């Protein structure tokens, strides 16, 4: 059977309805042909659920059973909705609405508001935090930055669970939810926040759903109009539906049952937003005659990765665990998952970066590699480590592809070139094909066939244009004779559908942001007690959600999977951390925990990494990596206090201690760094970060040994830039060890 992943950007549109079913496995085909009545698809990770439901919609449309305009497919992210629209277009089912719950509700609210309420819909509030902050001030409640974020999240949770301010304290108690502050205080802030919005005539994101529900409940004529428009519903990621979204879905449906839901209770990881798998697990109770199909053939991951994923869930408890799906890999064997232990977090980041570099050198494209962590604050160390070894990366959760400035500019250039494609432009006339024309157009903005060195903004821009060039090449292959105007039309349709091409570069993302994505190689980092499960996960339900979060991370990997952790936070720190309890019984040398048994203390025993293995403190196994020498604690060179903050470690002093900065040297280092960045075509931080330059200007090292101990000056940078930096520190011109001294004025 054909794997679930597309291998080309432009597959041929199936000629007939029956051709839509070609390549589907028996279970996927059962989904695609179940066009009547309620349908529940229980789909494990990597089993091709999006493929199954898009083929179901396309088969229904192509066979005449479904009218495109009468189908509403709902999912949870704009990216997923865009991907679904793109796949439906490729299958010949353009015209089907694929939207998020909020997007579909907002569209309906904007249309019906004048009739239901009168006037224009209030302005949508883009950011809640300023309003929540003002509400707290009115209540004489002081919130620091973290408390403001957490209180804002609590208000969002209350609204999607349809909890009004006065009922919030009781709702928190019922749900065993740990409020960030006194629930009575949060309820008060919540109430004033709602009052502020009314005073200023704005609504927030959750109000869009609440108001749409209110309109459909109060105005049966409007509800009937919506039901005449949409007669068939498909809901993806149904395990993530909140009570408010479920109520909206019920109002859309009315008394009908033309509904197909798709989900996996083992991938419920958004309960903090109000999501619950109960709607999925209770579907057959609400719809006794529902067709139920289970997708368990995993086309994404190797048997080794799938075995680990299944083993992880085998230790799970609770209702979602009782309904877990046992995946069966359909791929060839691959390497065993790698477990790696490091002395400290910087060592972990450096080790992962080196392994990423080696994978790229072995032929794995950078765009097919991801580093996944529990919280976004962990990304900085990996950004720096990857930049240090010259590996490009992209942060997941950044702006969408088609909203990037260079992509918008590229589309303007292509539209202009398409209008002027009359043979008068010598660059276009000299191009052999469509892709050549695109390269010629981009060359006017600095495009080169080879990427610039390093990472950062310059490399990001190049990667965006490279993605458009690859798309043009694939478009030309699939549609011989296509013109620039045809490509411009294709790009416009992809922009509207948010159907973006692939950008090369290692992905850095949180585990939550990685949901729904996949890579050839995945690095799961920071897997320690207190991080996964996170410290504030206290109840059994919260702990099990943390386990599911790791399961989501594991199942993102197609072939290579590395799981790592550090025994201390900072270099030289006490190695008191323990690997995540979720790895017990799975990593070599560990045993599965007994129900109710306390967590084992101390560091783990056996670690494998790459082709070698070693025991902490012992000799490395043959051909294995040598254990990293333990670093001494970093201490403030002013007051002597042990340092734990990454920024303070770089400076080798407390932030509050007096600075001994040589301001003249600092200015010279900044100028030199700018020259180096320009020469290399990299952002300045890829040479040295601001904190590292500040530390150099304070320490004024005189030898390579003194320079090498400054955090951020690794072996590679010492070799590449060390002589220049030491020359500047000695008051000489960079470029030679012996030269004229630099005057203080310079």
XYZ file of N, CA, C and O in Angstrom, residues 345 348-349 371-385 395 508-511 524-528 530-532 534 549 564-566 577:
148
model
N 23.351 20.968 30.743
C 22.529 21.376 29.609
C 23.351 21.900 28.422
O 23.055 21.564 27.274
N 24.633 18.978 26.638
C 23.573 18.294 25.894
C 23.313 19.000 24.569
O 23.201 18.350 23.519
N 23.211 20.326 24.603
C 22.959 21.085 23.370
C 24.100 20.901 22.372
O 23.868 20.707 21.170
N 14.474 19.180 16.592
C 14.836 19.132 18.009
C 13.601 19.602 18.772
O 13.141 20.732 18.579
N 13.061 18.728 19.622
C 11.812 19.022 20.322
C 12.051 19.074 21.831
O 12.761 18.234 22.379
N 11.438 20.062 22.478
C 11.638 20.270 23.912
C 10.288 20.547 24.565
O 9.279 20.791 23.894
N 10.271 20.546 25.900
C 9.003 20.688 26.641
C 8.511 22.124 26.653
O 7.324 22.379 26.496
N 9.409 23.088 26.885
C 8.998 24.492 26.953
C 9.883 25.323 26.029
O 11.042 24.985 25.778
N 9.338 26.427 25.535
C 10.055 27.243 24.557
C 11.349 27.831 25.095
O 12.271 28.117 24.325
N 11.424 28.030 26.421
C 12.631 28.616 27.002
C 13.862 27.743 26.770
O 14.997 28.218 26.878
N 13.669 26.475 26.426
C 14.807 25.578 26.189
C 15.449 25.792 24.818
O 16.514 25.245 24.554
N 14.822 26.574 23.953
C 15.314 26.658 22.573
C 16.637 27.394 22.446
O 17.441 27.087 21.565
N 16.887 28.378 23.319
C 18.034 29.261 23.119
C 19.355 28.499 23.039
O 20.186 28.750 22.169
N 19.540 27.529 23.952
C 20.794 26.778 23.944
C 20.999 26.004 22.661
O 22.130 25.879 22.167
N 19.911 25.495 22.079
C 20.014 24.720 20.839
C 20.186 25.630 19.626
O 20.875 25.265 18.666
N 19.603 26.826 19.675
C 19.846 27.799 18.608
C 21.339 28.114 18.537
O 21.948 28.120 17.463
N 21.927 28.401 19.711
C 23.341 28.753 19.751
C 24.221 27.579 19.339
O 25.162 27.731 18.558
N 23.897 26.377 19.841
C 24.721 25.204 19.539
C 24.686 24.872 18.051
O 25.716 24.522 17.450
N 12.632 28.199 13.742
C 11.826 28.045 14.942
C 10.380 27.800 14.554
O 9.779 28.591 13.824
N 13.274 23.666 15.295
C 13.278 23.732 16.752
C 11.849 24.024 17.186
O 11.254 25.017 16.745
N 11.277 23.176 18.023
C 9.872 23.347 18.379
C 9.579 22.727 19.732
O 10.270 21.800 20.178
N 8.548 23.245 20.390
C 8.051 22.599 21.600
C 7.274 21.348 21.203
O 6.817 21.218 20.062
N 7.106 20.441 22.132
C 6.354 19.215 21.852
C 4.911 19.532 21.479
O 4.329 18.873 20.614
N 14.581 14.320 21.073
C 13.769 14.717 22.222
C 14.725 15.045 23.357
O 15.429 14.157 23.856
N 14.774 16.303 23.756
C 15.825 16.761 24.669
C 15.237 17.198 26.006
O 14.042 17.467 26.132
N 16.113 17.256 27.020
C 15.697 17.723 28.341
C 14.745 16.795 29.051
O 13.883 17.247 29.807
N 14.880 15.475 28.838
C 13.918 14.511 29.390
C 14.271 14.151 30.830
O 14.740 13.054 31.126
N 14.048 15.091 31.737
C 14.345 14.871 33.151
C 13.081 15.052 33.987
O 12.122 15.698 33.568
N 10.813 16.766 36.421
C 10.663 18.197 36.634
C 10.486 18.955 35.335
O 9.961 20.071 35.334
N 10.959 18.353 34.240
C 10.732 18.936 32.923
C 9.731 18.105 32.136
O 8.861 18.635 31.454
N 9.843 16.791 32.210
C 8.849 15.904 31.599
C 8.758 14.637 32.452
O 9.614 13.760 32.298
N 6.459 17.838 33.739
C 6.778 19.182 34.213
C 6.464 19.271 35.702
O 5.596 18.548 36.219
N 2.280 13.491 25.961
C 3.085 14.504 25.270
C 4.390 13.899 24.763
O 4.819 14.161 23.628
N 17.411 12.415 25.090
C 18.571 12.825 25.887
C 18.150 13.645 27.098
O 17.036 14.163 27.176
N 19.077 13.766 28.042
C 18.846 14.530 29.263
C 20.196 14.929 29.839
O 21.243 14.392 29.456
N 20.174 15.897 30.747
C 21.395 16.364 31.409
C 21.241 16.184 32.909
O 20.156 16.379 33.468
N 19.928 15.467 38.859
C 18.721 15.223 38.067
C 18.584 13.751 37.700
O 19.569 13.026 37.594
